[in-house]
C-alpha cells in the first residue's frame, strides 16, 4: 500500500505519539473493536480523522521509518508504565530490549547489542521458571534485526544461546510448540540469508538446526519442512532439484504481475509441468505452495477445460498430469465435460506409466480409473 502523504501532519497514534510535519504513514485503523475498519484491506490516499464507518477518531497502526521507530518508543513507555489499556507490561519489558538493540544498531553503537541480547535471553530463562516465558517472540525479531544490520556473527550467538535454553519436553504445550517453530525458523533464516563470507557461522548454525529439527519434527510447519529438506541438500554441497522450478516460478510470477493475463496464461505447458512434478513429489517437494497457487492454479480459475486441453493434450507427460491436478484442485469446472475428462484420463494414464501404485491415487482418481478401465487394471 502506498504512503499516505496528502495531509502534511498525521493524527497522533493510539499511544500519544504525534508524527512531525511531513511524516508518512503506511496504515490506519479504527480503534473501535466493533468496527475495525482500515488497514491493508481498505487502502486510501488520505488519512481520515474519523472512521468513515462509525465516526470514531482514527489512529495509526504503522508509520514509515524513522517515525515508526520513534512511535514505538512512545508506545513502549506507555506500556511500561503499567496502564491496563496499553497491554501486558511484562511483555513490554522484553519488547523494550529489542527496541534498545535496534536503536543501538541504528545509531552506530553495535557494541552495546551483545549485552542487550544477553539480558533478553536471561529474562526469558527467568520467566520459564514462573510459567511466563515472555521473550521468545522478541528473540525471533532480534535475529532478523541483526541480520538486516549485517550482524550475522552476533545473530549466530543469539541462536546458540536460545537453543541451549529452549524447552521441548511437552510439545503439546502451546508456548513450547510456538517457541520451537520460531527457533527453527530463525535458524533457517540465518542459513538462507547470511552471506557466504560468514561460512563458519553458517556451519555452526547448520549443526544446531540439524540436531534440533528431528527433536521437534512432530510440530514443524510445512514451510519449515521444505526449507529443512532444501538446506539438507545445499549444506551438503548438493544442488536442490527444485532450484530450477523455483526460478521459473519467480519469473512467471513477475510476468503475471507486469502483465495481468486474460484467457489462457502464457507458458501454460511450463506451469502445468511444474505443478505436475510438485504434486507427484508430495511432501518431498521444496517448492513454495504459495507460489504454486499464484502461478499454477489461481490464473486458471476462469480458464475453460477446452482451452486448457488445447494447450496440454498434444504434449502429454508431466504437463497433462499437471493440468489434471489443476482442474481437480480448483474444482470450478464440470468434471463431466468432455475436455475435462480427456485431461483427467490422460493425466492418470501418464501417472500410471511412471510406475506408482494405487496407494498414490486419491479416492476420486482411483474410482475414475476403475470406471474407465475396470478393477485391478492399474
JSON list of C-alpha atoms in Angstrom, two decimals, residues 160-372:
[
{"chain": "A", "resi": 160, "resn": "UNK", "atom": "CA", "xyz": [23.16, -20.78, 20.14]},
{"chain": "A", "resi": 161, "resn": "UNK", "atom": "CA", "xyz": [22.08, -19.32, 23.49]},
{"chain": "A", "resi": 162, "resn": "UNK", "atom": "CA", "xyz": [18.43, -19.72, 22.55]},
{"chain": "A", "resi": 163, "resn": "UNK", "atom": "CA", "xyz": [18.91, -23.37, 21.62]},
{"chain": "A", "resi": 164, "resn": "UNK", "atom": "CA", "xyz": [20.53, -24.10, 24.98]},
{"chain": "A", "resi": 165, "resn": "UNK", "atom": "CA", "xyz": [17.54, -22.72, 26.87]},
{"chain": "A", "resi": 166, "resn": "UNK", "atom": "CA", "xyz": [14.52, -23.73, 24.75]},
{"chain": "A", "resi": 167, "resn": "UNK", "atom": "CA", "xyz": [12.21, -26.33, 26.24]},
{"chain": "A", "resi": 168, "resn": "UNK", "atom": "CA", "xyz": [10.63, -29.11, 24.19]},
{"chain": "A", "resi": 169, "resn": "UNK", "atom": "CA", "xyz": [9.71, -31.74, 26.77]},
{"chain": "A", "resi": 170, "resn": "UNK", "atom": "CA", "xyz": [5.97, -31.12, 26.20]},
{"chain": "A", "resi": 171, "resn": "UNK", "atom": "CA", "xyz": [5.30, -30.02, 22.66]},
{"chain": "A", "resi": 172, "resn": "UNK", "atom": "CA", "xyz": [1.56, -30.25, 23.30]},
{"chain": "A", "resi": 173, "resn": "UNK", "atom": "CA", "xyz": [2.03, -27.04, 25.29]},
{"chain": "A", "resi": 174, "resn": "UNK", "atom": "CA", "xyz": [1.25, -24.08, 23.03]},
{"chain": "A", "resi": 175, "resn": "UNK", "atom": "CA", "xyz": [4.20, -21.95, 24.22]},
{"chain": "A", "resi": 176, "resn": "UNK", "atom": "CA", "xyz": [6.71, -24.76, 23.76]},
{"chain": "A", "resi": 177, "resn": "UNK", "atom": "CA", "xyz": [5.32, -25.61, 20.33]},
{"chain": "A", "resi": 178, "resn": "UNK", "atom": "CA", "xyz": [5.34, -21.99, 19.17]},
{"chain": "A", "resi": 179, "resn": "UNK", "atom": "CA", "xyz": [8.82, -21.32, 20.50]},
{"chain": "A", "resi": 180, "resn": "UNK", "atom": "CA", "xyz": [10.19, -24.46, 18.84]},
{"chain": "A", "resi": 181, "resn": "UNK", "atom": "CA", "xyz": [8.81, -23.31, 15.50]},
{"chain": "A", "resi": 182, "resn": "UNK", "atom": "CA", "xyz": [10.19, -19.80, 15.96]},
{"chain": "A", "resi": 183, "resn": "UNK", "atom": "CA", "xyz": [13.65, -21.09, 16.80]},
{"chain": "A", "resi": 184, "resn": "UNK", "atom": "CA", "xyz": [13.65, -23.45, 13.80]},
{"chain": "A", "resi": 185, "resn": "UNK", "atom": "CA", "xyz": [12.50, -20.60, 11.53]},
{"chain": "A", "resi": 186, "resn": "UNK", "atom": "CA", "xyz": [15.20, -18.32, 12.93]},
{"chain": "A", "resi": 187, "resn": "UNK", "atom": "CA", "xyz": [17.94, -20.91, 12.35]},
{"chain": "A", "resi": 188, "resn": "UNK", "atom": "CA", "xyz": [16.68, -21.36, 8.79]},
{"chain": "A", "resi": 189, "resn": "UNK", "atom": "CA", "xyz": [16.57, -17.58, 8.27]},
{"chain": "A", "resi": 190, "resn": "UNK", "atom": "CA", "xyz": [20.25, -17.33, 9.23]},
{"chain": "A", "resi": 191, "resn": "UNK", "atom": "CA", "xyz": [21.24, -20.14, 6.88]},
{"chain": "A", "resi": 192, "resn": "UNK", "atom": "CA", "xyz": [19.25, -18.79, 3.96]},
{"chain": "A", "resi": 193, "resn": "UNK", "atom": "CA", "xyz": [20.15, -15.11, 4.35]},
{"chain": "A", "resi": 194, "resn": "UNK", "atom": "CA", "xyz": [23.68, -14.89, 5.78]},
{"chain": "A", "resi": 195, "resn": "UNK", "atom": "CA", "xyz": [26.31, -14.21, 3.08]},
{"chain": "A", "resi": 196, "resn": "UNK", "atom": "CA", "xyz": [28.80, -16.91, 2.15]},
{"chain": "A", "resi": 197, "resn": "UNK", "atom": "CA", "xyz": [31.54, -14.84, 3.85]},
{"chain": "A", "resi": 198, "resn": "UNK", "atom": "CA", "xyz": [30.04, -15.96, 7.19]},
{"chain": "A", "resi": 199, "resn": "UNK", "atom": "CA", "xyz": [30.87, -19.58, 6.39]},
{"chain": "A", "resi": 200, "resn": "UNK", "atom": "CA", "xyz": [31.93, -20.60, 9.89]},
{"chain": "A", "resi": 201, "resn": "UNK", "atom": "CA", "xyz": [28.84, -19.06, 11.48]},
{"chain": "A", "resi": 202, "resn": "UNK", "atom": "CA", "xyz": [26.56, -20.73, 8.94]},
{"chain": "A", "resi": 203, "resn": "UNK", "atom": "CA", "xyz": [28.19, -24.09, 9.51]},
{"chain": "A", "resi": 204, "resn": "UNK", "atom": "CA", "xyz": [27.75, -23.78, 13.27]},
{"chain": "A", "resi": 205, "resn": "UNK", "atom": "CA", "xyz": [24.10, -22.75, 12.88]},
{"chain": "A", "resi": 206, "resn": "UNK", "atom": "CA", "xyz": [23.55, -25.66, 10.50]},
{"chain": "A", "resi": 207, "resn": "UNK", "atom": "CA", "xyz": [24.81, -28.08, 13.15]},
{"chain": "A", "resi": 208, "resn": "UNK", "atom": "CA", "xyz": [22.27, -26.65, 15.57]},
{"chain": "A", "resi": 209, "resn": "UNK", "atom": "CA", "xyz": [19.44, -26.94, 13.04]},
{"chain": "A", "resi": 210, "resn": "UNK", "atom": "CA", "xyz": [20.45, -30.48, 12.09]},
{"chain": "A", "resi": 211, "resn": "UNK", "atom": "CA", "xyz": [20.25, -31.53, 15.72]},
{"chain": "A", "resi": 212, "resn": "UNK", "atom": "CA", "xyz": [17.11, -29.53, 16.57]},
{"chain": "A", "resi": 213, "resn": "UNK", "atom": "CA", "xyz": [14.68, -30.30, 13.73]},
{"chain": "A", "resi": 214, "resn": "UNK", "atom": "CA", "xyz": [14.46, -34.07, 14.37]},
{"chain": "A", "resi": 215, "resn": "UNK", "atom": "CA", "xyz": [13.69, -33.32, 18.03]},
{"chain": "A", "resi": 216, "resn": "UNK", "atom": "CA", "xyz": [10.69, -31.11, 17.18]},
{"chain": "A", "resi": 217, "resn": "UNK", "atom": "CA", "xyz": [9.69, -32.51, 13.78]},
{"chain": "A", "resi": 218, "resn": "UNK", "atom": "CA", "xyz": [6.26, -33.55, 15.06]},
{"chain": "A", "resi": 219, "resn": "UNK", "atom": "CA", "xyz": [5.25, -29.86, 15.30]},
{"chain": "A", "resi": 220, "resn": "UNK", "atom": "CA", "xyz": [7.16, -28.21, 12.47]},
{"chain": "A", "resi": 221, "resn": "UNK", "atom": "CA", "xyz": [5.21, -26.41, 9.76]},
{"chain": "A", "resi": 222, "resn": "UNK", "atom": "CA", "xyz": [5.18, -27.22, 6.05]},
{"chain": "A", "resi": 223, "resn": "UNK", "atom": "CA", "xyz": [7.39, -24.18, 5.36]},
{"chain": "A", "resi": 224, "resn": "UNK", "atom": "CA", "xyz": [9.96, -25.35, 7.89]},
{"chain": "A", "resi": 225, "resn": "UNK", "atom": "CA", "xyz": [9.91, -28.87, 6.43]},
{"chain": "A", "resi": 226, "resn": "UNK", "atom": "CA", "xyz": [10.50, -27.57, 2.89]},
{"chain": "A", "resi": 227, "resn": "UNK", "atom": "CA", "xyz": [13.39, -25.36, 3.98]},
{"chain": "A", "resi": 228, "resn": "UNK", "atom": "CA", "xyz": [14.87, -28.18, 6.06]},
{"chain": "A", "resi": 229, "resn": "UNK", "atom": "CA", "xyz": [14.88, -30.55, 3.08]},
{"chain": "A", "resi": 230, "resn": "UNK", "atom": "CA", "xyz": [16.34, -27.90, 0.79]},
{"chain": "A", "resi": 231, "resn": "UNK", "atom": "CA", "xyz": [19.09, -27.00, 3.27]},
{"chain": "A", "resi": 232, "resn": "UNK", "atom": "CA", "xyz": [19.86, -30.66, 3.86]},
{"chain": "A", "resi": 233, "resn": "UNK", "atom": "CA", "xyz": [20.91, -30.82, 0.21]},
{"chain": "A", "resi": 234, "resn": "UNK", "atom": "CA", "xyz": [22.60, -27.46, -0.21]},
{"chain": "A", "resi": 235, "resn": "UNK", "atom": "CA", "xyz": [24.60, -27.60, 3.04]},
{"chain": "A", "resi": 236, "resn": "UNK", "atom": "CA", "xyz": [25.91, -30.98, 1.90]},
{"chain": "A", "resi": 237, "resn": "UNK", "atom": "CA", "xyz": [27.04, -29.40, -1.36]},
{"chain": "A", "resi": 238, "resn": "UNK", "atom": "CA", "xyz": [24.30, -30.98, -3.45]},
{"chain": "A", "resi": 239, "resn": "UNK", "atom": "CA", "xyz": [22.09, -28.96, -5.74]},
{"chain": "A", "resi": 240, "resn": "UNK", "atom": "CA", "xyz": [18.42, -28.56, -4.96]},
{"chain": "A", "resi": 241, "resn": "UNK", "atom": "CA", "xyz": [16.45, -30.50, -7.60]},
{"chain": "A", "resi": 242, "resn": "UNK", "atom": "CA", "xyz": [13.67, -27.90, -7.38]},
{"chain": "A", "resi": 243, "resn": "UNK", "atom": "CA", "xyz": [16.01, -24.94, -7.80]},
{"chain": "A", "resi": 244, "resn": "UNK", "atom": "CA", "xyz": [15.23, -24.51, -11.49]},
{"chain": "A", "resi": 245, "resn": "UNK", "atom": "CA", "xyz": [11.49, -24.72, -10.89]},
{"chain": "A", "resi": 246, "resn": "UNK", "atom": "CA", "xyz": [11.81, -22.16, -8.11]},
{"chain": "A", "resi": 247, "resn": "UNK", "atom": "CA", "xyz": [13.47, -19.72, -10.51]},
{"chain": "A", "resi": 248, "resn": "UNK", "atom": "CA", "xyz": [10.81, -20.33, -13.12]},
{"chain": "A", "resi": 249, "resn": "UNK", "atom": "CA", "xyz": [8.03, -19.75, -10.61]},
{"chain": "A", "resi": 250, "resn": "UNK", "atom": "CA", "xyz": [9.58, -16.42, -9.64]},
{"chain": "A", "resi": 251, "resn": "UNK", "atom": "CA", "xyz": [9.94, -15.42, -13.29]},
{"chain": "A", "resi": 252, "resn": "UNK", "atom": "CA", "xyz": [6.36, -16.37, -14.14]},
{"chain": "A", "resi": 253, "resn": "UNK", "atom": "CA", "xyz": [5.06, -14.53, -11.06]},
{"chain": "A", "resi": 254, "resn": "UNK", "atom": "CA", "xyz": [6.89, -11.43, -12.25]},
{"chain": "A", "resi": 255, "resn": "UNK", "atom": "CA", "xyz": [5.45, -11.87, -15.73]},
{"chain": "A", "resi": 256, "resn": "UNK", "atom": "CA", "xyz": [1.92, -12.08, -14.36]},
{"chain": "A", "resi": 257, "resn": "UNK", "atom": "CA", "xyz": [2.44, -9.05, -12.13]},
{"chain": "A", "resi": 258, "resn": "UNK", "atom": "CA", "xyz": [3.75, -6.95, -15.02]},
{"chain": "A", "resi": 259, "resn": "UNK", "atom": "CA", "xyz": [1.04, -8.04, -17.42]},
{"chain": "A", "resi": 260, "resn": "UNK", "atom": "CA", "xyz": [-2.14, -9.43, -15.90]},
{"chain": "A", "resi": 261, "resn": "UNK", "atom": "CA", "xyz": [-3.28, -12.24, -18.14]},
{"chain": "A", "resi": 262, "resn": "UNK", "atom": "CA", "xyz": [-6.59, -12.67, -19.91]},
{"chain": "A", "resi": 263, "resn": "UNK", "atom": "CA", "xyz": [-7.55, -16.05, -21.24]},
{"chain": "A", "resi": 264, "resn": "UNK", "atom": "CA", "xyz": [-5.03, -18.85, -21.07]},
{"chain": "A", "resi": 265, "resn": "UNK", "atom": "CA", "xyz": [-1.88, -17.65, -19.27]},
{"chain": "A", "resi": 266, "resn": "UNK", "atom": "CA", "xyz": [1.38, -17.57, -21.24]},
{"chain": "A", "resi": 267, "resn": "UNK", "atom": "CA", "xyz": [3.72, -20.57, -20.95]},
{"chain": "A", "resi": 268, "resn": "UNK", "atom": "CA", "xyz": [0.89, -22.78, -19.72]},
{"chain": "A", "resi": 269, "resn": "UNK", "atom": "CA", "xyz": [2.76, -26.04, -20.54]},
{"chain": "A", "resi": 270, "resn": "UNK", "atom": "CA", "xyz": [5.63, -24.99, -18.26]},
{"chain": "A", "resi": 271, "resn": "UNK", "atom": "CA", "xyz": [3.26, -24.01, -15.46]},
{"chain": "A", "resi": 272, "resn": "UNK", "atom": "CA", "xyz": [1.44, -27.32, -15.68]},
{"chain": "A", "resi": 273, "resn": "UNK", "atom": "CA", "xyz": [4.67, -29.32, -15.78]},
{"chain": "A", "resi": 274, "resn": "UNK", "atom": "CA", "xyz": [5.88, -27.59, -12.59]},
{"chain": "A", "resi": 275, "resn": "UNK", "atom": "CA", "xyz": [2.54, -28.30, -10.92]},
{"chain": "A", "resi": 276, "resn": "UNK", "atom": "CA", "xyz": [2.56, -31.94, -12.01]},
{"chain": "A", "resi": 277, "resn": "UNK", "atom": "CA", "xyz": [6.05, -32.65, -10.72]},
{"chain": "A", "resi": 278, "resn": "UNK", "atom": "CA", "xyz": [5.35, -30.76, -7.49]},
{"chain": "A", "resi": 279, "resn": "UNK", "atom": "CA", "xyz": [2.16, -32.74, -6.86]},
{"chain": "A", "resi": 280, "resn": "UNK", "atom": "CA", "xyz": [3.82, -36.07, -7.56]},
{"chain": "A", "resi": 281, "resn": "UNK", "atom": "CA", "xyz": [6.62, -35.33, -5.10]},
{"chain": "A", "resi": 282, "resn": "UNK", "atom": "CA", "xyz": [4.14, -34.58, -2.33]},
{"chain": "A", "resi": 283, "resn": "UNK", "atom": "CA", "xyz": [5.92, -33.72, 0.92]},
{"chain": "A", "resi": 284, "resn": "UNK", "atom": "CA", "xyz": [9.32, -34.18, -0.75]},
{"chain": "A", "resi": 285, "resn": "UNK", "atom": "CA", "xyz": [8.77, -31.09, -2.90]},
{"chain": "A", "resi": 286, "resn": "UNK", "atom": "CA", "xyz": [10.64, -28.00, -1.70]},
{"chain": "A", "resi": 287, "resn": "UNK", "atom": "CA", "xyz": [8.60, -25.58, -3.82]},
{"chain": "A", "resi": 288, "resn": "UNK", "atom": "CA", "xyz": [6.68, -22.84, -2.03]},
{"chain": "A", "resi": 289, "resn": "UNK", "atom": "CA", "xyz": [2.98, -23.75, -2.09]},
{"chain": "A", "resi": 290, "resn": "UNK", "atom": "CA", "xyz": [2.04, -20.06, -2.13]},
{"chain": "A", "resi": 291, "resn": "UNK", "atom": "CA", "xyz": [3.93, -19.61, -5.40]},
{"chain": "A", "resi": 292, "resn": "UNK", "atom": "CA", "xyz": [2.35, -22.78, -6.77]},
{"chain": "A", "resi": 293, "resn": "UNK", "atom": "CA", "xyz": [-1.08, -21.31, -6.09]},
{"chain": "A", "resi": 294, "resn": "UNK", "atom": "CA", "xyz": [-0.37, -17.87, -7.58]},
{"chain": "A", "resi": 295, "resn": "UNK", "atom": "CA", "xyz": [1.37, -19.16, -10.71]},
{"chain": "A", "resi": 296, "resn": "UNK", "atom": "CA", "xyz": [-0.05, -22.61, -11.45]},
{"chain": "A", "resi": 297, "resn": "UNK", "atom": "CA", "xyz": [-3.56, -22.56, -10.03]},
{"chain": "A", "resi": 298, "resn": "UNK", "atom": "CA", "xyz": [-5.12, -19.15, -9.47]},
{"chain": "A", "resi": 299, "resn": "UNK", "atom": "CA", "xyz": [-4.62, -17.91, -13.05]},
{"chain": "A", "resi": 300, "resn": "UNK", "atom": "CA", "xyz": [-6.72, -20.87, -14.27]},
{"chain": "A", "resi": 301, "resn": "UNK", "atom": "CA", "xyz": [-9.83, -20.20, -12.23]},
{"chain": "A", "resi": 302, "resn": "UNK", "atom": "CA", "xyz": [-11.54, -18.75, -15.30]},
{"chain": "A", "resi": 303, "resn": "UNK", "atom": "CA", "xyz": [-9.79, -20.79, -17.99]},
{"chain": "A", "resi": 304, "resn": "UNK", "atom": "CA", "xyz": [-12.10, -23.33, -19.59]},
{"chain": "A", "resi": 305, "resn": "UNK", "atom": "CA", "xyz": [-11.12, -27.02, -19.75]},
{"chain": "A", "resi": 306, "resn": "UNK", "atom": "CA", "xyz": [-11.44, -26.73, -23.54]},
{"chain": "A", "resi": 307, "resn": "UNK", "atom": "CA", "xyz": [-8.76, -24.02, -23.70]},
{"chain": "A", "resi": 308, "resn": "UNK", "atom": "CA", "xyz": [-6.56, -25.88, -21.25]},
{"chain": "A", "resi": 309, "resn": "UNK", "atom": "CA", "xyz": [-6.92, -29.12, -23.23]},
{"chain": "A", "resi": 310, "resn": "UNK", "atom": "CA", "xyz": [-5.79, -27.37, -26.40]},
{"chain": "A", "resi": 311, "resn": "UNK", "atom": "CA", "xyz": [-2.58, -26.29, -24.64]},
{"chain": "A", "resi": 312, "resn": "UNK", "atom": "CA", "xyz": [-1.67, -29.55, -22.89]},
{"chain": "A", "resi": 313, "resn": "UNK", "atom": "CA", "xyz": [-3.13, -32.63, -24.57]},
{"chain": "A", "resi": 314, "resn": "UNK", "atom": "CA", "xyz": [-0.72, -32.58, -27.54]},
{"chain": "A", "resi": 315, "resn": "UNK", "atom": "CA", "xyz": [2.22, -32.57, -25.11]},
{"chain": "A", "resi": 316, "resn": "UNK", "atom": "CA", "xyz": [1.21, -35.24, -22.61]},
{"chain": "A", "resi": 317, "resn": "UNK", "atom": "CA", "xyz": [3.66, -36.19, -19.84]},
{"chain": "A", "resi": 318, "resn": "UNK", "atom": "CA", "xyz": [4.01, -34.11, -16.72]},
{"chain": "A", "resi": 319, "resn": "UNK", "atom": "CA", "xyz": [2.28, -31.24, -18.49]},
{"chain": "A", "resi": 320, "resn": "UNK", "atom": "CA", "xyz": [-1.02, -33.07, -18.91]},
{"chain": "A", "resi": 321, "resn": "UNK", "atom": "CA", "xyz": [-0.72, -34.61, -15.47]},
{"chain": "A", "resi": 322, "resn": "UNK", "atom": "CA", "xyz": [-0.25, -31.12, -14.01]},
{"chain": "A", "resi": 323, "resn": "UNK", "atom": "CA", "xyz": [-3.29, -29.88, -15.91]},
{"chain": "A", "resi": 324, "resn": "UNK", "atom": "CA", "xyz": [-5.36, -32.73, -14.47]},
{"chain": "A", "resi": 325, "resn": "UNK", "atom": "CA", "xyz": [-4.19, -31.75, -10.99]},
{"chain": "A", "resi": 326, "resn": "UNK", "atom": "CA", "xyz": [-5.04, -28.12, -11.74]},
{"chain": "A", "resi": 327, "resn": "UNK", "atom": "CA", "xyz": [-8.63, -28.97, -12.64]},
{"chain": "A", "resi": 328, "resn": "UNK", "atom": "CA", "xyz": [-9.06, -31.29, -9.68]},
{"chain": "A", "resi": 329, "resn": "UNK", "atom": "CA", "xyz": [-7.54, -28.81, -7.23]},
{"chain": "A", "resi": 330, "resn": "UNK", "atom": "CA", "xyz": [-9.59, -25.84, -8.38]},
{"chain": "A", "resi": 331, "resn": "UNK", "atom": "CA", "xyz": [-12.90, -27.71, -8.54]},
{"chain": "A", "resi": 332, "resn": "UNK", "atom": "CA", "xyz": [-14.52, -24.89, -10.51]},
{"chain": "A", "resi": 333, "resn": "UNK", "atom": "CA", "xyz": [-15.43, -26.79, -13.69]},
{"chain": "A", "resi": 334, "resn": "UNK", "atom": "CA", "xyz": [-17.83, -29.57, -14.59]},
{"chain": "A", "resi": 335, "resn": "UNK", "atom": "CA", "xyz": [-15.89, -32.82, -14.33]},
{"chain": "A", "resi": 336, "resn": "UNK", "atom": "CA", "xyz": [-18.37, -34.50, -16.65]},
{"chain": "A", "resi": 337, "resn": "UNK", "atom": "CA", "xyz": [-17.37, -32.28, -19.57]},
{"chain": "A", "resi": 338, "resn": "UNK", "atom": "CA", "xyz": [-15.54, -33.88, -22.50]},
{"chain": "A", "resi": 339, "resn": "UNK", "atom": "CA", "xyz": [-12.41, -31.71, -22.29]},
{"chain": "A", "resi": 340, "resn": "UNK", "atom": "CA", "xyz": [-12.20, -32.06, -18.52]},
{"chain": "A", "resi": 341, "resn": "UNK", "atom": "CA", "xyz": [-12.49, -35.84, -18.80]},
{"chain": "A", "resi": 342, "resn": "UNK", "atom": "CA", "xyz": [-9.89, -36.03, -21.56]},
{"chain": "A", "resi": 343, "resn": "UNK", "atom": "CA", "xyz": [-7.34, -34.15, -19.43]},
{"chain": "A", "resi": 344, "resn": "UNK", "atom": "CA", "xyz": [-8.17, -36.20, -16.33]},
{"chain": "A", "resi": 345, "resn": "UNK", "atom": "CA", "xyz": [-7.84, -39.50, -18.17]},
{"chain": "A", "resi": 346, "resn": "UNK", "atom": "CA", "xyz": [-4.63, -38.53, -19.97]},
{"chain": "A", "resi": 347, "resn": "UNK", "atom": "CA", "xyz": [-3.14, -37.37, -16.68]},
{"chain": "A", "resi": 348, "resn": "UNK", "atom": "CA", "xyz": [-3.92, -40.65, -14.99]},
{"chain": "A", "resi": 349, "resn": "UNK", "atom": "CA", "xyz": [-2.57, -42.63, -17.95]},
{"chain": "A", "resi": 350, "resn": "UNK", "atom": "CA", "xyz": [0.74, -40.83, -17.70]},
{"chain": "A", "resi": 351, "resn": "UNK", "atom": "CA", "xyz": [0.90, -41.10, -13.92]},
{"chain": "A", "resi": 352, "resn": "UNK", "atom": "CA", "xyz": [0.39, -44.87, -14.17]},
{"chain": "A", "resi": 353, "resn": "UNK", "atom": "CA", "xyz": [3.27, -45.06, -16.66]},
{"chain": "A", "resi": 354, "resn": "UNK", "atom": "CA", "xyz": [5.66, -43.67, -14.00]},
{"chain": "A", "resi": 355, "resn": "UNK", "atom": "CA", "xyz": [5.27, -46.90, -12.05]},
{"chain": "A", "resi": 356, "resn": "UNK", "atom": "CA", "xyz": [3.47, -45.62, -8.96]},
{"chain": "A", "resi": 357, "resn": "UNK", "atom": "CA", "xyz": [1.00, -47.82, -7.11]},
{"chain": "A", "resi": 358, "resn": "UNK", "atom": "CA", "xyz": [-2.68, -47.11, -6.47]},
{"chain": "A", "resi": 359, "resn": "UNK", "atom": "CA", "xyz": [-1.66, -46.01, -2.97]},
{"chain": "A", "resi": 360, "resn": "UNK", "atom": "CA", "xyz": [-0.59, -42.72, -4.59]},
{"chain": "A", "resi": 361, "resn": "UNK", "atom": "CA", "xyz": [-4.07, -42.11, -6.01]},
{"chain": "A", "resi": 362, "resn": "UNK", "atom": "CA", "xyz": [-6.83, -40.16, -4.36]},
{"chain": "A", "resi": 363, "resn": "UNK", "atom": "CA", "xyz": [-10.16, -41.93, -3.89]},
{"chain": "A", "resi": 364, "resn": "UNK", "atom": "CA", "xyz": [-11.75, -40.00, -6.78]},
{"chain": "A", "resi": 365, "resn": "UNK", "atom": "CA", "xyz": [-8.80, -40.69, -9.09]},
{"chain": "A", "resi": 366, "resn": "UNK", "atom": "CA", "xyz": [-8.92, -44.40, -8.32]},
{"chain": "A", "resi": 367, "resn": "UNK", "atom": "CA", "xyz": [-12.68, -44.53, -8.88]},
{"chain": "A", "resi": 368, "resn": "UNK", "atom": "CA", "xyz": [-12.28, -42.70, -12.18]},
{"chain": "A", "resi": 369, "resn": "UNK", "atom": "CA", "xyz": [-9.70, -45.23, -13.32]},
{"chain": "A", "resi": 370, "resn": "UNK", "atom": "CA", "xyz": [-11.89, -48.19, -12.31]},
{"chain": "A", "resi": 371, "resn": "UNK", "atom": "CA", "xyz": [-14.88, -46.75, -14.16]},
{"chain": "A", "resi": 372, "resn": "UNK", "atom": "CA", "xyz": [-12.81, -46.35, -17.32]}
]
